[in-house]
Coordinates of N, CA and C in Angstrom, one line a residue:
X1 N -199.7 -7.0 109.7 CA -200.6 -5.9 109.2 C -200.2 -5.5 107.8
X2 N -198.7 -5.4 107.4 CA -198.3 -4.9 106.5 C -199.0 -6.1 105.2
X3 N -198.3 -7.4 105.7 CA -198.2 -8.1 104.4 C -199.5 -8.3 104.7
X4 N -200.9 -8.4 105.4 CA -202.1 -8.3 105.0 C -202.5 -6.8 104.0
X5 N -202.3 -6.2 104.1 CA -202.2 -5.1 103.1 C -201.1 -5.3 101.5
X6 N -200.5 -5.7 101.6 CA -199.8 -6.4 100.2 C -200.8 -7.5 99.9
X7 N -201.4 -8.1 100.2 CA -202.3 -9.1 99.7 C -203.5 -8.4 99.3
X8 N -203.6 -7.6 100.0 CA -204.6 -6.9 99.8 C -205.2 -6.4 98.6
X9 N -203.8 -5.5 98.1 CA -203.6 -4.5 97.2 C -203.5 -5.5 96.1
X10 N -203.1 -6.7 96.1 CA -202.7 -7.5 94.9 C -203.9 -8.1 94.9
X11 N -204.4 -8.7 95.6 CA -206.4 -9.5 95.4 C -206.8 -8.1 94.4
X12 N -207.0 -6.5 95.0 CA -207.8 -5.7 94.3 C -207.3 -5.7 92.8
X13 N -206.1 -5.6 92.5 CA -205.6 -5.5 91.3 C -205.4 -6.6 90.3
X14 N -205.8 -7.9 90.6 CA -206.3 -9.2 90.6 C -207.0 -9.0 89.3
X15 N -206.3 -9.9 88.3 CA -207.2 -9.9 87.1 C -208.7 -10.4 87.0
X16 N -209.7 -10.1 86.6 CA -211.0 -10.4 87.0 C -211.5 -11.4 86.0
X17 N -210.5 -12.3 85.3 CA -210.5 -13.2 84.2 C -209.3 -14.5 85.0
X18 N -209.1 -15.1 85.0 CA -208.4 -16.2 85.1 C -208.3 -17.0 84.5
X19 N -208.5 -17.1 82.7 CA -208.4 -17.9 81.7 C -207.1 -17.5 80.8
X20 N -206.7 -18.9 80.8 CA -205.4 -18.7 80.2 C -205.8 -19.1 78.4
X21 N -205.2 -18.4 77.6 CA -205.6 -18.6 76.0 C -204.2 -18.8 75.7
X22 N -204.2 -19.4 74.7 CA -202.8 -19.8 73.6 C -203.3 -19.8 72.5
X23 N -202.5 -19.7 71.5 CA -202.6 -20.4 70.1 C -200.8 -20.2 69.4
X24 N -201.1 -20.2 68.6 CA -199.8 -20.2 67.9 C -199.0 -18.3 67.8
X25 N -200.2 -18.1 67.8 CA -199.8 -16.4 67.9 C -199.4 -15.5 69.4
X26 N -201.0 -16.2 70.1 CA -201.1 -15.1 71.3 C -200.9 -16.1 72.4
X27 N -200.8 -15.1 73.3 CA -200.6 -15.9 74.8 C -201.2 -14.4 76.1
X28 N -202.2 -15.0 76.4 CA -203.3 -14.4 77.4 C -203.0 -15.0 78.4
X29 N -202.8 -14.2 79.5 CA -203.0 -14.5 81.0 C -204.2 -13.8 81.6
X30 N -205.0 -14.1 82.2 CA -206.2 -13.2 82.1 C -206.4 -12.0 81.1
X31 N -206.3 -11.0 81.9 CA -206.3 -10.0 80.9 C -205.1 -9.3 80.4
X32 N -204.1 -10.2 80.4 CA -202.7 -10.0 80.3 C -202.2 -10.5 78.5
X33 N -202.2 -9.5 77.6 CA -202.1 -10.0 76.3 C -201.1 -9.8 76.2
X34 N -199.9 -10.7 76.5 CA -198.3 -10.9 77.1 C -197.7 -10.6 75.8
X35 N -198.4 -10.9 74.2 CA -197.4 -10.5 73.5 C -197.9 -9.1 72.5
X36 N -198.0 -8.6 73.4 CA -198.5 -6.9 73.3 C -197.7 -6.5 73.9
X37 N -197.3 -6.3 75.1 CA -196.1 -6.0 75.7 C -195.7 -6.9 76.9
X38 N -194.6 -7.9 76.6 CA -194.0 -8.7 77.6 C -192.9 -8.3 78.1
X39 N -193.4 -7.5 78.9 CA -192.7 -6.5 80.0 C -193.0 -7.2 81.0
X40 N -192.1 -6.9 82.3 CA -192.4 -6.5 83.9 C -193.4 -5.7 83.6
X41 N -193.4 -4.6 83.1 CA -194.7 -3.3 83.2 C -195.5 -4.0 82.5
X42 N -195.9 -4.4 81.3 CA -196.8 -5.1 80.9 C -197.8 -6.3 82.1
X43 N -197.0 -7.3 82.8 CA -197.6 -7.7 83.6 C -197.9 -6.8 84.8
X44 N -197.1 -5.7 85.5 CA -197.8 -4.9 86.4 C -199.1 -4.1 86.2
X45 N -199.0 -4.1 84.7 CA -200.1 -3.3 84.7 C -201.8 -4.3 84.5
X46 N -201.3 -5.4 84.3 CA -202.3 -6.5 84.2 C -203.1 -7.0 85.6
X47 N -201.5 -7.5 85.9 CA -202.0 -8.2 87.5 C -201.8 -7.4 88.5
X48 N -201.0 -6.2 88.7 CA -200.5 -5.4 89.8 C -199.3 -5.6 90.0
X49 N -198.6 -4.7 91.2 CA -197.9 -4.9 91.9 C -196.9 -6.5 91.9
X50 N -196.2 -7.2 92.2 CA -195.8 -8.3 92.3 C -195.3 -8.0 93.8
X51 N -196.1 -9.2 94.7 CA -195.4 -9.7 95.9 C -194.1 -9.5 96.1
X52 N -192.8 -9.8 95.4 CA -191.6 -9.8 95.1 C -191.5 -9.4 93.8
X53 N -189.9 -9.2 93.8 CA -189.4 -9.3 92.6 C -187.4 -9.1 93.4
X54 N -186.8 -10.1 92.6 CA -185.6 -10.4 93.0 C -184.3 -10.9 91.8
X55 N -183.7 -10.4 91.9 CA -182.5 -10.4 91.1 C -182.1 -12.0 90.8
X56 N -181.8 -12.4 89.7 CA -181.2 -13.6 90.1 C -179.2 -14.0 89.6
X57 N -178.7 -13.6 89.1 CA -177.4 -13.4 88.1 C -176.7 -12.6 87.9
X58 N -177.6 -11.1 88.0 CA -177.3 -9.4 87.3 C -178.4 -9.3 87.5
X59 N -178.2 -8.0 86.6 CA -179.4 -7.1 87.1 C -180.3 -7.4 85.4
X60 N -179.7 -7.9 84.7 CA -180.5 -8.7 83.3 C -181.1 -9.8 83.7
X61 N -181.3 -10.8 84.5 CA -182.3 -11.5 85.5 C -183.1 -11.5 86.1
X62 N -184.0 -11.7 86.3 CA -185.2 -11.5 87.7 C -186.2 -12.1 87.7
X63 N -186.6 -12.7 88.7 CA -187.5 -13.6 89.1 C -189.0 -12.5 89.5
X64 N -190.1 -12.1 88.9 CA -191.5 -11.2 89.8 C -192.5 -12.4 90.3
X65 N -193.0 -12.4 91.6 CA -194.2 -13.1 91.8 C -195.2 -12.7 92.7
X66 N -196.3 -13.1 92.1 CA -197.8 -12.9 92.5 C -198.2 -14.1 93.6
X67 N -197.9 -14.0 94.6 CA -198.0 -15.4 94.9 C -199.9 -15.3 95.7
X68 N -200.4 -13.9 96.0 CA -201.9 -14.3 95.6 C -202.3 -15.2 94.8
X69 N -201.5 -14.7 93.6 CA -202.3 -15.3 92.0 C -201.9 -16.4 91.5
X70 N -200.9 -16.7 92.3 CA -199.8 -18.2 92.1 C -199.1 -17.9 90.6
X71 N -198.7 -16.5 90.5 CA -197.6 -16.5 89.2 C -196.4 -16.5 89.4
X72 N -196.0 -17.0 88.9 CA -194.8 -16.2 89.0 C -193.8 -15.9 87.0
X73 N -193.0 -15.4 87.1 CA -192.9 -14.7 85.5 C -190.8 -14.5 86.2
X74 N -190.2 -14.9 85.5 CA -188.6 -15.0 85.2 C -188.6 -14.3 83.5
X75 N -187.9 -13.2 84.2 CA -187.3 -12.0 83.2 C -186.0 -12.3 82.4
X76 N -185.4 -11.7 81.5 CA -184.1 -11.5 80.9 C -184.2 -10.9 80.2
X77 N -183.1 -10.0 79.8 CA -182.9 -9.1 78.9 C -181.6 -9.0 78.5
X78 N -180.9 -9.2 76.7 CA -179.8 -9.2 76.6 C -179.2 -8.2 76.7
X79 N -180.1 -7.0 76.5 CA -179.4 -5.2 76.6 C -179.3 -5.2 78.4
X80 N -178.6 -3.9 78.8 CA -178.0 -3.7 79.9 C -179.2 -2.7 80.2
X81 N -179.6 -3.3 81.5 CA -180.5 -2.0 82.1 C -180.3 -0.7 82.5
X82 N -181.1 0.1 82.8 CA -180.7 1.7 82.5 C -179.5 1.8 83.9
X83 N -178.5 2.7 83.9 CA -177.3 2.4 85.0 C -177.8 2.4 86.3
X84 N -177.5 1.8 87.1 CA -177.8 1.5 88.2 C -179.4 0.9 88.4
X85 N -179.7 0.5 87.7 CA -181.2 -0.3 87.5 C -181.5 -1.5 87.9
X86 N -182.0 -2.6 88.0 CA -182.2 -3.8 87.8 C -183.9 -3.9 86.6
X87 N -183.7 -5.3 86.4 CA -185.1 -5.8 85.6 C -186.7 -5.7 86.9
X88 N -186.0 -5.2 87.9 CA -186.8 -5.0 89.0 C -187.6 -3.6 89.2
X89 N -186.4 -2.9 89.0 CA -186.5 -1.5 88.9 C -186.9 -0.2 87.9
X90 N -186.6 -1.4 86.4 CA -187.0 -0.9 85.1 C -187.4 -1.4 84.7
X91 N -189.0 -1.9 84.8 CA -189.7 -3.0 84.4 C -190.0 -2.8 83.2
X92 N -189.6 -1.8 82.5 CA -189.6 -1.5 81.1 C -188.9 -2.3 80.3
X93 N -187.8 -2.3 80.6 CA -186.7 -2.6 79.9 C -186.2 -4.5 80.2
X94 N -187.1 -5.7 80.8 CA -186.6 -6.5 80.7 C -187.9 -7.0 80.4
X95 N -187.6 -8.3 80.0 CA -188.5 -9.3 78.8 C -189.0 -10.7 79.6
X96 N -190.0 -11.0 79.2 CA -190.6 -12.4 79.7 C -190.0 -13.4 79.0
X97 N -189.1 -14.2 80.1 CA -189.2 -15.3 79.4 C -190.0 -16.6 79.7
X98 N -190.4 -16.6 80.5 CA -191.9 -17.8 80.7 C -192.6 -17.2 81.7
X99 N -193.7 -17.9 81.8 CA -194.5 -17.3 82.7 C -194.7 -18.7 83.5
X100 N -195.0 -19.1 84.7 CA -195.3 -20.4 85.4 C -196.4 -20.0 86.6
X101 N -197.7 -21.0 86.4 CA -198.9 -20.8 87.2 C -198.7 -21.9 88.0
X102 N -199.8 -21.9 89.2 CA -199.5 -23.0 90.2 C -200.9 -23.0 90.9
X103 N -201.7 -22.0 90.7 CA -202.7 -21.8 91.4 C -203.7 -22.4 90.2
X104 N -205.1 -23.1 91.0 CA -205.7 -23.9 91.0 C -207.1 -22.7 89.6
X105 N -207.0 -21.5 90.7 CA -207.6 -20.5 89.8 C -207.7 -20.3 88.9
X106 N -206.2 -20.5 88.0 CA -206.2 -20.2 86.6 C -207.1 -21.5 85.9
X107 N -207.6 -21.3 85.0 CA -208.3 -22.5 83.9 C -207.1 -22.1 82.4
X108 N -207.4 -23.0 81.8 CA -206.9 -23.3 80.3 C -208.4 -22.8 79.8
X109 N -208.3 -22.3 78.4 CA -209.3 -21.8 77.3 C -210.1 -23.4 77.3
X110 N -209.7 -24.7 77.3 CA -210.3 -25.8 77.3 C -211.0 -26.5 78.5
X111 N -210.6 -26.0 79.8 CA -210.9 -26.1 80.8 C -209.8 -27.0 82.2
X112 N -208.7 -26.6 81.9 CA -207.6 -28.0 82.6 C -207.0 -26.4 83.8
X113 N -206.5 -27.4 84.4 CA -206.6 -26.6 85.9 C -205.1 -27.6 86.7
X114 N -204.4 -26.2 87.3 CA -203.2 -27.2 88.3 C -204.4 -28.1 89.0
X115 N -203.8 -29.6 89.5 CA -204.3 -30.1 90.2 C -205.1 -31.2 89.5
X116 N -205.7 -30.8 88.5 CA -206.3 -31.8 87.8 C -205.4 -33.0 87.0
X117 N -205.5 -34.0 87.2 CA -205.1 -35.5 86.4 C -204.9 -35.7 85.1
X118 N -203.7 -36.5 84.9 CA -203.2 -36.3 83.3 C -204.3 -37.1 82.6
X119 N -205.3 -37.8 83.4 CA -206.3 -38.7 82.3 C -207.1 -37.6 81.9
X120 N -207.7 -36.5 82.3 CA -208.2 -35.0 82.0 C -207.3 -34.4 80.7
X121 N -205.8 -33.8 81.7 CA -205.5 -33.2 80.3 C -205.2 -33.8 79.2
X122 N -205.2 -35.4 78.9 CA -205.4 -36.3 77.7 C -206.9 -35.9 77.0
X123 N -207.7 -35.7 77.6 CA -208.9 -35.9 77.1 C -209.5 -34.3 76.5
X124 N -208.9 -33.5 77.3 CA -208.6 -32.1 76.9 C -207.6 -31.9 75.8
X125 N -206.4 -32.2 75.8 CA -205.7 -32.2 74.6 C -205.0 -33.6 74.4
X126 N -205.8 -33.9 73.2 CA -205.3 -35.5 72.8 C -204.1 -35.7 72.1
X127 N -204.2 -34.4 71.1 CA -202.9 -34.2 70.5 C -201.5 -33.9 71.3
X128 N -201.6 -33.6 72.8 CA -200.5 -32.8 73.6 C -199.6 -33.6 73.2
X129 N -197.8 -33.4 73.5 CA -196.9 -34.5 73.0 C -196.8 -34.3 74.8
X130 N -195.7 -35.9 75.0 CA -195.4 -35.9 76.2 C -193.9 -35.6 76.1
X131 N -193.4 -35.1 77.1 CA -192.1 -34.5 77.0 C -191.6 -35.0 78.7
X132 N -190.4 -35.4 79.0 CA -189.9 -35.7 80.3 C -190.6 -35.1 81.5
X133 N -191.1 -35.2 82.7 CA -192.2 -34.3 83.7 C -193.1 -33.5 83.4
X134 N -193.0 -33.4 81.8 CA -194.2 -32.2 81.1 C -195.3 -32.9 80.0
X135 N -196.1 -32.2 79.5 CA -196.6 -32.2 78.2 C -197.0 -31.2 77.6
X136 N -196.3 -30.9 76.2 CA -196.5 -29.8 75.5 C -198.3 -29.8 74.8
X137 N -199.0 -28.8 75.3 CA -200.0 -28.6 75.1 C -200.5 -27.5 73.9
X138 N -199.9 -26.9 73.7 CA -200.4 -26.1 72.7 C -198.3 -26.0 71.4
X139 N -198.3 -25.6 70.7 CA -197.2 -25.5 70.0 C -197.2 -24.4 68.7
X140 N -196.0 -23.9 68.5 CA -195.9 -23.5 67.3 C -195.1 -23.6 66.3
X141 N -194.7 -23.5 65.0 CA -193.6 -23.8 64.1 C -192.4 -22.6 64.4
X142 N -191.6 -22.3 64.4 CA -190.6 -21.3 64.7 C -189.2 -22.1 63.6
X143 N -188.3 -20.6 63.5 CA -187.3 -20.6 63.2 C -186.1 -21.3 64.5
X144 N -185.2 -22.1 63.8 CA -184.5 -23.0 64.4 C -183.2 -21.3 65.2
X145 N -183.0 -21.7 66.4 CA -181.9 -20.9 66.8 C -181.1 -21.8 67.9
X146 N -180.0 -21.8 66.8 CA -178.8 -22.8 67.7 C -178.1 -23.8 66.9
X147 N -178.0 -24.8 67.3 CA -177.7 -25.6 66.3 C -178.8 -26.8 66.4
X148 N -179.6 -27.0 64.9 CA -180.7 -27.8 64.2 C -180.3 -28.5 63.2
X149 N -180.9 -29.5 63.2 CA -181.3 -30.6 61.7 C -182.0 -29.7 61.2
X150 N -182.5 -28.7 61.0 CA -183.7 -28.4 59.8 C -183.9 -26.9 60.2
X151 N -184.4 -26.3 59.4 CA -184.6 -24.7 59.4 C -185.8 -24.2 60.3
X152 N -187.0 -25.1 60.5 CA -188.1 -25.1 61.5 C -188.5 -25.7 62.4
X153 N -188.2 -25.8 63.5 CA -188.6 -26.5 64.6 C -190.3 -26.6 65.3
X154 N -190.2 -27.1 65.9 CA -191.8 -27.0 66.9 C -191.3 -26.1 68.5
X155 N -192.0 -25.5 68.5 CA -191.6 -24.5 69.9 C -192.9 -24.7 71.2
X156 N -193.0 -24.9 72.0 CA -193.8 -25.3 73.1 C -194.5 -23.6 73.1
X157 N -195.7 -23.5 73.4 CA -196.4 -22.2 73.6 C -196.8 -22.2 75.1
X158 N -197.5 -23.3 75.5 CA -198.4 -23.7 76.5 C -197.7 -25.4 76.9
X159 N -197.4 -25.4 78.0 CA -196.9 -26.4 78.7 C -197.4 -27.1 80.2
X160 N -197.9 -28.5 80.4 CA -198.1 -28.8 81.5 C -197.1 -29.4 82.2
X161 N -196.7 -28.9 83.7 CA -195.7 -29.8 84.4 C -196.7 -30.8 85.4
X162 N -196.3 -31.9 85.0 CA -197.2 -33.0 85.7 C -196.2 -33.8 86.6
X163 N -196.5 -34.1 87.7 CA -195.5 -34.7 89.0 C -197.1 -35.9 89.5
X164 N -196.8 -37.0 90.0 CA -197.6 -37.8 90.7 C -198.8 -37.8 89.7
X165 N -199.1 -37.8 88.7 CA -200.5 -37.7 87.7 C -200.9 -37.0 87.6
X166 N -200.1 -35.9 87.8 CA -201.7 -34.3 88.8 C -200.8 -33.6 88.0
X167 N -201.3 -32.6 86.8 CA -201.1 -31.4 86.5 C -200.4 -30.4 88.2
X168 N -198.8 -30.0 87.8 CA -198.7 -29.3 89.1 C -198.5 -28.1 89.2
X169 N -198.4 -27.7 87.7 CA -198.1 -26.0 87.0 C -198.3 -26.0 85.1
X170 N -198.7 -24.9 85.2 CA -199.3 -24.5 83.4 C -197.7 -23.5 83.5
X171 N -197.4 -23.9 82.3 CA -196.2 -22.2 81.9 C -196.9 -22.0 80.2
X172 N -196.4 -20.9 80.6 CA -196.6 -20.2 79.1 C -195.0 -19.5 78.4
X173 N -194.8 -20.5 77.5 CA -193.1 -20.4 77.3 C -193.4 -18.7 76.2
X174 N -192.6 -17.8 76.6 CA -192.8 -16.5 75.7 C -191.6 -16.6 75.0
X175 N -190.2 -16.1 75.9 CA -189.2 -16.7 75.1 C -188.5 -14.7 74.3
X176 N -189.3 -14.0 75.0 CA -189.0 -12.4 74.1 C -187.9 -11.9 74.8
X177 N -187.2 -12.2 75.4 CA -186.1 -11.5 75.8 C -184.6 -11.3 75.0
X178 N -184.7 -11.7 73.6 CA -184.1 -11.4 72.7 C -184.8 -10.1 72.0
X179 N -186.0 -9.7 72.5 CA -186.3 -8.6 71.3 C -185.5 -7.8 71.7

């Protein structure tokens, strides 16, 4: 009865959009304008509630997921949470670092969907690069951090994980847990 009521509460709070947008700037999850505020609070206040949310390392870690909505979102934060806090508990204070979809619901701004075949997301994005299990689908230019050949790199925005032919998860790499 309970966890039919947590499903519940998270279907109503359910974004009423399921299009995922990229470009080089923004990154939309429904009505989740992730880099407006890529918070835990930022997505609670988007999608709701999260099914879970669990520690993974510290309390600068944490895994939130929607598993109505098939999200799920992995946190970090290099500052120290408020004392006695986790990235759980002060969803203020930790940062998105990718977002990973699984559910069929979500669409791409182009129309590519988990589930759907890499001969699709070719024909949807011709340009994608292929990358080991993946293909980077959308990209941007960024500043090199670490050690690089060159001062600008290419940074993945939007990513497909493909297993057996089949699109099997969209992420949306954010990467803000340095702010």
């Amino acid at each position: 009865m309970v966890r039919a009521a947590v499903v519940l509460l998270a279907l109503l709070a359910a974004p009423t959009s399921h299009v995922i947008r990229t470009s080089g700037t923004i990154q939309h999850l429904g009505g989740w304008k992730i880099e407006r505020d890529p918070t835990l609070r930022g997505a609670i206040r988007a999608l709701g509630r999260p099914t879970s949310c669990r520690t993974l390392d510290g309390p600068d870690h944490a895994v939130a997921r929607w598993r109505p909505l098939g999200v799920a979102i992995e946190l970090r934060t290099y500052a120290t949470p408020p004392r006695g806090r986790t990235g759980c508990t002060a969803p203020g204070s930790i940062q998105v670092d990718h977002v990973r979809v699984t559910s069929r619901s979500w669409v791409t701004s182009l129309g590519l969907r988990v589930g759907d075949p890499t001969t699709r997301l070719r024909q949807l994005y011709p340009r994608a690069r292929r990358k080991p299990g993946s293909y980077w689908l959308v990209t941007r230019r960024g500043g090199c951090v670490g050690v690089c050949d060159t001062l600008f790199v290419t940074i993945p925005v939007l990513t497909a994980e493909v297993r057996g032919g089949k699109v099997a998860a969209l992420y949306l790499h954010v990467g803000a847990e340095g702010d």
